[in-house]
mmCIF file of C-alpha atoms in Angstrom:
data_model
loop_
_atom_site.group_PDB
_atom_site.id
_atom_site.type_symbol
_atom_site.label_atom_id
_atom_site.label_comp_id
_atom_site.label_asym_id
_atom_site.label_seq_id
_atom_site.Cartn_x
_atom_site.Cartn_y
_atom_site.Cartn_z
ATOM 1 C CA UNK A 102 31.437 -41.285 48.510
ATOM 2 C CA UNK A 103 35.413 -41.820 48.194
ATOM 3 C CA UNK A 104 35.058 -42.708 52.006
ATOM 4 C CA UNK A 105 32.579 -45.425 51.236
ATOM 5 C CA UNK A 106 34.256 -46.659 48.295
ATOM 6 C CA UNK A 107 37.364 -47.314 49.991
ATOM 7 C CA UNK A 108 35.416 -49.602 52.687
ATOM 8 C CA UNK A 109 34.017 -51.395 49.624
ATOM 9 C CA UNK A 110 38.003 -51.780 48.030
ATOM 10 C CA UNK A 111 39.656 -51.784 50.953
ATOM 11 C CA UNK A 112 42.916 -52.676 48.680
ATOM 12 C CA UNK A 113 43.175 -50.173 46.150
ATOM 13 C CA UNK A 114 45.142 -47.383 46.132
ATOM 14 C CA UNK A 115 43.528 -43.643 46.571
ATOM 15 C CA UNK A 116 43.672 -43.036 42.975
ATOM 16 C CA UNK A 117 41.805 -45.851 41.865
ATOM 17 C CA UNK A 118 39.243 -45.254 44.729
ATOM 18 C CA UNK A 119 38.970 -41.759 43.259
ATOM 19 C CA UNK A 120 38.050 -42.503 40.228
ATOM 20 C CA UNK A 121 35.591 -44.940 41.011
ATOM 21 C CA UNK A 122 33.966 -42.490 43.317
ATOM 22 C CA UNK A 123 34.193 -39.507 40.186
ATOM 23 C CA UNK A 124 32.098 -42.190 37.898
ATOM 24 C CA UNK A 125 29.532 -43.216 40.574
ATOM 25 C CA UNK A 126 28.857 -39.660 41.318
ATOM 26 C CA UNK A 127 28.221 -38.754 37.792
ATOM 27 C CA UNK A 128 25.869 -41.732 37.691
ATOM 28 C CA UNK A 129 24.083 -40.643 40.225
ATOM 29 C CA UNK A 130 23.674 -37.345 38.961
ATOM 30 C CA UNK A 131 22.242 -38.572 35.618
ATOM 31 C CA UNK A 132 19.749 -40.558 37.124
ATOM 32 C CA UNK A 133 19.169 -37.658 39.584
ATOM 33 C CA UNK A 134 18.478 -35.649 36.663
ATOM 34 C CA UNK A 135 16.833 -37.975 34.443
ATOM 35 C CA UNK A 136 14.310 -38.849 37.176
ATOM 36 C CA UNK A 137 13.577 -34.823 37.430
ATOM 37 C CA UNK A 138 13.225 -34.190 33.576
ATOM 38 C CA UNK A 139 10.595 -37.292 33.564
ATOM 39 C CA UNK A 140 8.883 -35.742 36.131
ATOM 40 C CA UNK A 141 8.819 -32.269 34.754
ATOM 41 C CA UNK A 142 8.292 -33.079 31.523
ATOM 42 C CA UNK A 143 6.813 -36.656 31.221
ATOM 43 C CA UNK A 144 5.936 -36.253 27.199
ATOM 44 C CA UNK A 145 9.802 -36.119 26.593
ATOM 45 C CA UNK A 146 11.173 -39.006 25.409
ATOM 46 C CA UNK A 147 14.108 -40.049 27.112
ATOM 47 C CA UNK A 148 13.639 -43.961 27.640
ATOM 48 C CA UNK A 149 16.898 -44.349 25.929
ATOM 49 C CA UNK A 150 18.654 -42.514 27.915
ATOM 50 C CA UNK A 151 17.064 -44.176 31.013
ATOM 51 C CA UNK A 152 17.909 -47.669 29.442
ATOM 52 C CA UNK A 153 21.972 -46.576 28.761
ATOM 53 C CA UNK A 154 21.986 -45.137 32.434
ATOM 54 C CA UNK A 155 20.500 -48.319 34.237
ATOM 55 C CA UNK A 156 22.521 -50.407 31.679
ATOM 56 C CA UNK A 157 25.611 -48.151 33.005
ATOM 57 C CA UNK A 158 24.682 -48.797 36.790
ATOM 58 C CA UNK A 159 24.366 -52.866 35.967
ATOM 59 C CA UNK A 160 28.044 -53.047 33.673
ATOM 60 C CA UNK A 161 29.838 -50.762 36.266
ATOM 61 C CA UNK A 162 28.717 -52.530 39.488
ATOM 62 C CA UNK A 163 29.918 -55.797 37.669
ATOM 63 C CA UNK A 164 33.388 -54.458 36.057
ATOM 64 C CA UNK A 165 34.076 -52.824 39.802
ATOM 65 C CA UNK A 166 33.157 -56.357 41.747
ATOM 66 C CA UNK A 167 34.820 -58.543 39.900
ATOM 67 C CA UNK A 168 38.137 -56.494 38.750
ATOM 68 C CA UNK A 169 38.819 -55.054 41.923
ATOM 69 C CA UNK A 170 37.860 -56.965 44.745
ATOM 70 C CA UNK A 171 39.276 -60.183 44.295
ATOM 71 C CA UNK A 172 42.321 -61.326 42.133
ATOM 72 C CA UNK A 173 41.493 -64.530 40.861
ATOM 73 C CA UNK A 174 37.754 -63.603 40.062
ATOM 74 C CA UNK A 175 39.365 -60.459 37.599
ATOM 75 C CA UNK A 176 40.678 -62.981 35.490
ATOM 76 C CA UNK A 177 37.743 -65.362 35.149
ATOM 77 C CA UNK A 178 35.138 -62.555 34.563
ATOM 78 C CA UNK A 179 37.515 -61.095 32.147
ATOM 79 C CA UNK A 180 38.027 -64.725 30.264
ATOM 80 C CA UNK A 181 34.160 -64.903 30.651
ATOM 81 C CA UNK A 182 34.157 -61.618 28.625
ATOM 82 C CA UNK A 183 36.231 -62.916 25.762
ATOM 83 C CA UNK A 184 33.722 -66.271 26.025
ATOM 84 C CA UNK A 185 30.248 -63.774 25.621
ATOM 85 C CA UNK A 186 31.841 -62.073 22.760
ATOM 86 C CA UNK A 187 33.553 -64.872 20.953
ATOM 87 C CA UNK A 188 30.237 -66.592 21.338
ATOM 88 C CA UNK A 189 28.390 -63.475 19.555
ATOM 89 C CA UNK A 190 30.722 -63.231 16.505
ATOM 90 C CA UNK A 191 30.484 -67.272 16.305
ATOM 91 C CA UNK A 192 26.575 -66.410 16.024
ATOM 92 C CA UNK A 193 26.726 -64.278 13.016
ATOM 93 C CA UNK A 194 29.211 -64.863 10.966
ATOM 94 C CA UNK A 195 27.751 -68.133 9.578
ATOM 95 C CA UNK A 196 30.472 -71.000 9.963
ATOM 96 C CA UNK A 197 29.779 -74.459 8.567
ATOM 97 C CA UNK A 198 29.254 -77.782 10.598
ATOM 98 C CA UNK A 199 32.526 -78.906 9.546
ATOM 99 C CA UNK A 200 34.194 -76.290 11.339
ATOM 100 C CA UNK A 201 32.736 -77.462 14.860
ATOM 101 C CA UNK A 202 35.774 -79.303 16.377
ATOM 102 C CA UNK A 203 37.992 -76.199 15.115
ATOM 103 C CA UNK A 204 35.405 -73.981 16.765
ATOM 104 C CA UNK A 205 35.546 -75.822 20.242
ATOM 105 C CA UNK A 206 39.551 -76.290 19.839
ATOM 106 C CA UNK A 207 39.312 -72.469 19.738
ATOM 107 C CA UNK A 208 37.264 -72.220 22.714
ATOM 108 C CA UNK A 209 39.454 -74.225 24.794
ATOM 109 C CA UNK A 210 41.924 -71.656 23.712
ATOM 110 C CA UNK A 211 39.975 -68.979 26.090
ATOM 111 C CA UNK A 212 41.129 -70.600 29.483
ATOM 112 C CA UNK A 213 44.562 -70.791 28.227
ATOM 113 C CA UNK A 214 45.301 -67.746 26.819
ATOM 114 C CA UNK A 215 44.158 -65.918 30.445
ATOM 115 C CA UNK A 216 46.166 -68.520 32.406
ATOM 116 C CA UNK A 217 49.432 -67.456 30.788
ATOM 117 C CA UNK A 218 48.164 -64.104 31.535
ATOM 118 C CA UNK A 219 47.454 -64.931 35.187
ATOM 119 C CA UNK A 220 50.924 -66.649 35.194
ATOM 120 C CA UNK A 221 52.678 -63.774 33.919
ATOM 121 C CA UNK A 222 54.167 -65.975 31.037
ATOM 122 C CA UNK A 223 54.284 -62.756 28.394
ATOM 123 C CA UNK A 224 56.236 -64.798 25.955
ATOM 124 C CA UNK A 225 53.676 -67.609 25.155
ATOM 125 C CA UNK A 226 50.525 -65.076 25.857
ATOM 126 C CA UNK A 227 51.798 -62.825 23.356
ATOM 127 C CA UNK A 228 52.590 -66.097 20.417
ATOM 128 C CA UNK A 229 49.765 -68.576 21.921
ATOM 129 C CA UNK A 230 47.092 -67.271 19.659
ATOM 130 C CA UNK A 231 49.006 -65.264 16.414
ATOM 131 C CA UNK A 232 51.311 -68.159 16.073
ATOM 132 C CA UNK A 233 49.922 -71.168 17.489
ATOM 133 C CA UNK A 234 46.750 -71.201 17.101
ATOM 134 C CA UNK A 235 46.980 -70.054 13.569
ATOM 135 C CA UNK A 236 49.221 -73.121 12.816
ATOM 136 C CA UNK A 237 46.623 -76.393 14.467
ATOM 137 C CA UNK A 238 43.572 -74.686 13.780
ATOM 138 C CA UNK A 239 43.689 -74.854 9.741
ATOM 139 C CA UNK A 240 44.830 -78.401 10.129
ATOM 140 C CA UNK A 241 42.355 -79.447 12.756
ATOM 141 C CA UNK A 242 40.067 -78.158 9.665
ATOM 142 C CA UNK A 243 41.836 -80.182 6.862
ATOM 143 C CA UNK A 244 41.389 -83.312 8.784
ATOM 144 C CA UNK A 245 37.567 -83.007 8.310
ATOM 145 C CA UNK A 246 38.416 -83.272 4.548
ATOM 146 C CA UNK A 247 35.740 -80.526 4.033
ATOM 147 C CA UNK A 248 36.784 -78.019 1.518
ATOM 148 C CA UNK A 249 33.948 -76.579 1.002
ATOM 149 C CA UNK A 250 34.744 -72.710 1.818
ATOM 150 C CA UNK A 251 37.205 -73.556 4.327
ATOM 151 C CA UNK A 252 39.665 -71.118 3.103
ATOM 152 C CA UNK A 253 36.892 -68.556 4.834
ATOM 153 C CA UNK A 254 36.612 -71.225 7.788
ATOM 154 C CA UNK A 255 40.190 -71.090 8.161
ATOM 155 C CA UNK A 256 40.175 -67.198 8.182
ATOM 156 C CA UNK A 257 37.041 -66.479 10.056
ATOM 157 C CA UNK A 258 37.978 -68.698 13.332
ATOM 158 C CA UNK A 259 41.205 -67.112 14.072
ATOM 159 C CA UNK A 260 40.075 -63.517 13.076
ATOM 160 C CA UNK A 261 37.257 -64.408 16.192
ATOM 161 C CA UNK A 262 39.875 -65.601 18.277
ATOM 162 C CA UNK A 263 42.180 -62.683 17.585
ATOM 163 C CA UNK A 264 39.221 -60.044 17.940
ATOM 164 C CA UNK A 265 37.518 -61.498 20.858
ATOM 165 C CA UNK A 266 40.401 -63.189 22.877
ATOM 166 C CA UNK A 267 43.634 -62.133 21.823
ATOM 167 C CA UNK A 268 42.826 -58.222 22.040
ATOM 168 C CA UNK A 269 40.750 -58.238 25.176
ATOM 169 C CA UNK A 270 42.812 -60.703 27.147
ATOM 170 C CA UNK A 271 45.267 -57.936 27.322
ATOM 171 C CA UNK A 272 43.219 -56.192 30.056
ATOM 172 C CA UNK A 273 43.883 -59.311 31.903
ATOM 173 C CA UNK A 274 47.770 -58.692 31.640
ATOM 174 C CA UNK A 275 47.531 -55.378 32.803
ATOM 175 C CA UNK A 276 46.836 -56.770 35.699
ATOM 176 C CA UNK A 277 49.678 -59.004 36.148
ATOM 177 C CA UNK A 278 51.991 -56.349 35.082
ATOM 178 C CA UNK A 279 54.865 -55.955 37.916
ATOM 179 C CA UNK A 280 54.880 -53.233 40.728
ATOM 180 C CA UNK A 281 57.144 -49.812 40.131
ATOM 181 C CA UNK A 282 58.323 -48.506 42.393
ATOM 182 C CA UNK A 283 55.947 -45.250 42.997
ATOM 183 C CA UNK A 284 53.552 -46.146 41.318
ATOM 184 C CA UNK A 285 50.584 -47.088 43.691
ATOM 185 C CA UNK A 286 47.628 -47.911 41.032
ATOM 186 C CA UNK A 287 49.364 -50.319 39.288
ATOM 187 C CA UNK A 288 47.989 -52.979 37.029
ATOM 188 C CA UNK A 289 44.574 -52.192 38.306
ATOM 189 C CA UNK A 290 44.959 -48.021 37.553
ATOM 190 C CA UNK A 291 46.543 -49.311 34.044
ATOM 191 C CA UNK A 292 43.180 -51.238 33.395
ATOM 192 C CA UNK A 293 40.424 -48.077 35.078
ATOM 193 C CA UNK A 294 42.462 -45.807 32.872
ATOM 194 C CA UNK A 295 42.074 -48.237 30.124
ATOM 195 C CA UNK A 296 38.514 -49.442 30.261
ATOM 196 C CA UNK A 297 37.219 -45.458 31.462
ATOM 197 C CA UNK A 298 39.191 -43.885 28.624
ATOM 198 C CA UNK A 299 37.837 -46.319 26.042
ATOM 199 C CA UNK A 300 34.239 -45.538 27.376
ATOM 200 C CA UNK A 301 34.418 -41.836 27.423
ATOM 201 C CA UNK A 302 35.920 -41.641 24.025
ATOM 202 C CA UNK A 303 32.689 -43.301 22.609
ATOM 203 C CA UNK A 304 30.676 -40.943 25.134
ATOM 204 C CA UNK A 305 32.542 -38.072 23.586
ATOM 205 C CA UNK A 306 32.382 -38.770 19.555
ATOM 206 C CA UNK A 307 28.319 -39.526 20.376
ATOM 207 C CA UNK A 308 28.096 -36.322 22.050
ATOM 208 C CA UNK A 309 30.083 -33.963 19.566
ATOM 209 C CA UNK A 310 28.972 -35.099 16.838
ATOM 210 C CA UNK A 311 25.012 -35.070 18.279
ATOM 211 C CA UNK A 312 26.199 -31.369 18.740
ATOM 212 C CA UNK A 313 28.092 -30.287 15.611
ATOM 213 C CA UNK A 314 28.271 -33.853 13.178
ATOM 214 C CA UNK A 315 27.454 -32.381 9.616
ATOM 215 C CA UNK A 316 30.221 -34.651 7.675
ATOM 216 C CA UNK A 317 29.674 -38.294 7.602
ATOM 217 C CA UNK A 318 33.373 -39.874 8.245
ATOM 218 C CA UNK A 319 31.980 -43.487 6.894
ATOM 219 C CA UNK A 320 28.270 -43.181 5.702
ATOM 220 C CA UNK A 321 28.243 -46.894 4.551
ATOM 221 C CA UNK A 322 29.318 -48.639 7.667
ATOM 222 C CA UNK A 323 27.964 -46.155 10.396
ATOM 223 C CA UNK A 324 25.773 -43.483 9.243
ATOM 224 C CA UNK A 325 25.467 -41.823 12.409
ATOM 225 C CA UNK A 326 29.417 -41.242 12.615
ATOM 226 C CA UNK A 327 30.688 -37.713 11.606
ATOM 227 C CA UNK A 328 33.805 -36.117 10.842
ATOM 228 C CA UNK A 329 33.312 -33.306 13.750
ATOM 229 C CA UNK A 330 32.425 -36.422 16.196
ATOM 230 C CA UNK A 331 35.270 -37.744 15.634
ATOM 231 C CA UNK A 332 37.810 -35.319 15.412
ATOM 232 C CA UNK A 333 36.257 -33.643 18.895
ATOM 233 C CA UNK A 334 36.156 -37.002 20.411
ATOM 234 C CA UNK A 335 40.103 -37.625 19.731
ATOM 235 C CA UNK A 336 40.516 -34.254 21.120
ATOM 236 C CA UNK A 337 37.875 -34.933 24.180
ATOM 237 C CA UNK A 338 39.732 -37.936 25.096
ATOM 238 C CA UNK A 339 43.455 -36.852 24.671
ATOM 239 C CA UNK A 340 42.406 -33.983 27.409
ATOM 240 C CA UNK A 341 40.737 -36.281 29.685
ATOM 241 C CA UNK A 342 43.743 -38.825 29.326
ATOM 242 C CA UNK A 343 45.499 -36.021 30.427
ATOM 243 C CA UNK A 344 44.198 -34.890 33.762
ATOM 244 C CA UNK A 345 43.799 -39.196 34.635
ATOM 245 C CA UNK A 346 47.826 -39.275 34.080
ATOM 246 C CA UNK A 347 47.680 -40.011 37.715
ATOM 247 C CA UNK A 348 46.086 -43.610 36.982
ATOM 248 C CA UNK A 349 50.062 -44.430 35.387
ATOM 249 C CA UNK A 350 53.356 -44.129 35.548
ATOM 250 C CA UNK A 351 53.322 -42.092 32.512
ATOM 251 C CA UNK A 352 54.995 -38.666 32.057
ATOM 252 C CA UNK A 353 52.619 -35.973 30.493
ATOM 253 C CA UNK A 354 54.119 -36.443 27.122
ATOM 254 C CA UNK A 355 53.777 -39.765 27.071
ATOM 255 C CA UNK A 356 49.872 -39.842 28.691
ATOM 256 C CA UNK A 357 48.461 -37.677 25.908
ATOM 257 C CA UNK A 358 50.668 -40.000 23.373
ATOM 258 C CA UNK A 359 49.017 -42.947 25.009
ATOM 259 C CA UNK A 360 45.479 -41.527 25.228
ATOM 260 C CA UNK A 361 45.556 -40.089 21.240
ATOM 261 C CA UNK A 362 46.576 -43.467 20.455
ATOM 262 C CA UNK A 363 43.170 -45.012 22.554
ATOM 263 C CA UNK A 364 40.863 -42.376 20.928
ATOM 264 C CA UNK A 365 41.903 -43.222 17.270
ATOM 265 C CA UNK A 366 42.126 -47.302 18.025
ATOM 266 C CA UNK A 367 38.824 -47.109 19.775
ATOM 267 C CA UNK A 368 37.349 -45.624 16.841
ATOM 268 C CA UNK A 369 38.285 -48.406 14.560
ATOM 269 C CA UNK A 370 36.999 -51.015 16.809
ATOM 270 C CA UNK A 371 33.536 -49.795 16.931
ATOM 271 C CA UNK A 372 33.230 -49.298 13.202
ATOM 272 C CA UNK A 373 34.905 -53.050 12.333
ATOM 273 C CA UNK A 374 32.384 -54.178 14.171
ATOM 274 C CA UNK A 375 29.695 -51.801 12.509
ATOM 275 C CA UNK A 376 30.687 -53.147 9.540
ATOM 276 C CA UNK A 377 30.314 -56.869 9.877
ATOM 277 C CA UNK A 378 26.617 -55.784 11.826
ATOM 278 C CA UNK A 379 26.028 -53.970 8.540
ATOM 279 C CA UNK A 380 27.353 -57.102 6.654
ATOM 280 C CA UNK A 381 24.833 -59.270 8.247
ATOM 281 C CA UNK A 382 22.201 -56.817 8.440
ATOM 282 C CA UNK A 383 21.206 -56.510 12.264
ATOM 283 C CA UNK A 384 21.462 -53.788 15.163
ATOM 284 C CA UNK A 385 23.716 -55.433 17.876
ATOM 285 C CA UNK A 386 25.164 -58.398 18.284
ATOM 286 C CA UNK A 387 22.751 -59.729 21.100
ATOM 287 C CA UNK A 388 20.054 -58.389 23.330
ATOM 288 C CA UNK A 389 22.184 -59.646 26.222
ATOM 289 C CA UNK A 390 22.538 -55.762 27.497
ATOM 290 C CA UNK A 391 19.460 -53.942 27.776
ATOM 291 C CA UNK A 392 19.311 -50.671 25.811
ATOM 292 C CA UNK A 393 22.960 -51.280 24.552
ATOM 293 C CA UNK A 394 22.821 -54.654 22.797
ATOM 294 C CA UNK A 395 25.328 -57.370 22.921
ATOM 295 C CA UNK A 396 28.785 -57.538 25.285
ATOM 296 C CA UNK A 397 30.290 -57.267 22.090
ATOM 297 C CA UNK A 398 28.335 -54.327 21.416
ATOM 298 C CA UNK A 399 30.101 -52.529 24.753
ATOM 299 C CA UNK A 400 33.575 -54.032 24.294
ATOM 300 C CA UNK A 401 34.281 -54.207 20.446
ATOM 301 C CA UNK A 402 36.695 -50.848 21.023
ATOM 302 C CA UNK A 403 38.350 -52.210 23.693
ATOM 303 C CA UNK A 404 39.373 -55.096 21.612
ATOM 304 C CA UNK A 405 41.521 -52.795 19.592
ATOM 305 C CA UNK A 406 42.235 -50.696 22.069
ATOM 306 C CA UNK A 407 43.653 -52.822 24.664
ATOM 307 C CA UNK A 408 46.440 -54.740 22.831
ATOM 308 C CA UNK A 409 47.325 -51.134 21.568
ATOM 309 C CA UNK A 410 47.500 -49.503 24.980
ATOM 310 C CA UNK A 411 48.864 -52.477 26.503
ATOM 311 C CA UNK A 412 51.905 -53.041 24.009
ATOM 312 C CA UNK A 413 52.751 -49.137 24.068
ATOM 313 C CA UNK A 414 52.987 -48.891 27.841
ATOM 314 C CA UNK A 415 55.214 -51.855 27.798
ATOM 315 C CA UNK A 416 57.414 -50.334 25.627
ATOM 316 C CA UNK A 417 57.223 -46.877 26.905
ATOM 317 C CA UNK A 418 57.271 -48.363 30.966
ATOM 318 C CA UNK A 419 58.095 -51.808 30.989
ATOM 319 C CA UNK A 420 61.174 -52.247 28.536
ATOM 320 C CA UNK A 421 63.538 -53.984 30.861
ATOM 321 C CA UNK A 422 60.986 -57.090 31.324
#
């Protein structure tokens, strides 16, 4: 498999490759096993399960192609990304007509925000949105002389921006992050350890607290969420960050710093999002993703996690830039 792999991404390093090949192999191996339980036991009900895997297979095969085997097409289907799930908040959060130049202003904002990133221009990507978008937008607003609850037009259109651009258009500056020297993986091994981490961490707090979840940590925004989910989750995920060290040029210290900090930051994206689903009173965000909803619905952790992993490997790696 690794062999293969590397013929597909030629470019990557043997780490990357690695991991790759670790994740298609255990997707093979669910469907492997899936496939036998069905045909043991067809009463069992496990189209779920089937659903999540073949949604897995279709949302890996695209992250792989398009992150890591051609430069220029990472960035667009990672702007694209910010585009699906700006596009599903903008769907449910009930803005008023007034608010439609604002809302394409703030659209136009998507290209630009991920060409500073492909530039490498980190001190407009990191004001762009937070400062300067936050300034034109409320006036672009106040020109339409429409006061009419534009306090919460004002708020609402750069909380989208910040949630659905700003956050994940840090996984595009991962990848524009300069080469160290020894460090092989680089932005690409930065954005796998990212983007896997994130995953498993929600994989993990499902599965412990399936297992052992008696406490409900927040009842009223996510019923299914428990105390012993979460807490064996963070643990899951700290371990796992661990032993993928290899993905960074982080010391040991700093990897299980960095990987605490993803478990408890992907946790609080999933339930904000929970709670403005709850708010609104529907499942997912879309039905754009068979068996798993929305993009939103796959990516609302990363949205918190990726400016926070991001900005603490900067620090941590990158202070002299």
């Amino acid at each position: 498999m690794k062999k293969l792999v590397g013929l597909i991404f030629p470019t990557q390093s043997d780490a990357v490759i690695l991991v790759i090949s670790i994740i298609l192999i255990t997707l093979l191996i669910a469907s492997a096993a899936l496939f036998i339980v069905h045909k043991i036991a067809p009463e069992k009900n496990i189209k779920e399960l089937v659903e999540r895997t073949k949604s897995w297979w279709i949302m890996c095969g695209i992250f792989f192609g398009s992150i890591f085997i051609n430069n220029e097409i990472a960035y667009i289907f990672l702007a694209m990304l910010s585009f699906w799930a700006f596009r599903e908040l903008y769907s449910v959060l009930g803005f008023r007509s007034a608010d439609r130049s604002a809302i394409l202003l703030a659209l136009l904002a998507i290209p630009i925000q991920y060409a500073l990133a492909y530039i490498k221009w980190y001190g407009c990507f990191i004001i762009f949105i937070p400062v300067v978008m936050f300034l034109i937008l409320p006036m672009i607003l106040v020109i339409k002389e429409d006061t009419h609850r534009i306090t919460k037009s004002m708020s609402l259109i750069q909380w989208t921006l910040m949630l659905s651009v700003f956050g994940i258009s840090h996984l595009a500056f991962l990848l524009s992050l300069p080469d160290l020297e020894g460090f092989e993986s680089g932005g690409r091994g930065l954005l796998l350890f990212l983007v896997f981490l994130t995953e498993m961490n929600d994989i993990m707090q499902f599965c412990w607290g399936k297992m052992f979840g008696k406490h409900k940590i927040l009842p009223s925004v996510s019923p299914n969420k428990t105390v012993e989910g979460f807490v064996g989750g963070v643990i899951s995920t700290t371990i796992i960050g661990y032993f993928l060290r290899f993905l960074t040029p982080l010391s040991p210290v700093y990897a299980i710093l960095v990987s605490f900090v993803i478990a408890i930051t992907g946790f609080a994206g999933d339930v904000v999002i929970s709670a403005i689903k709850r708010d609104k009173g529907i499942k997912d965000m879309s039905n754009a993703i068979p068996g798993h909803g929305g993009i939103f619905d796959r990516i609302d952790s990363l949205s918190y996690t990726a400016p926070a992993f991001f900005h603490l490997v900067y620090y941590l790696v990158y202070p002299h830039l």
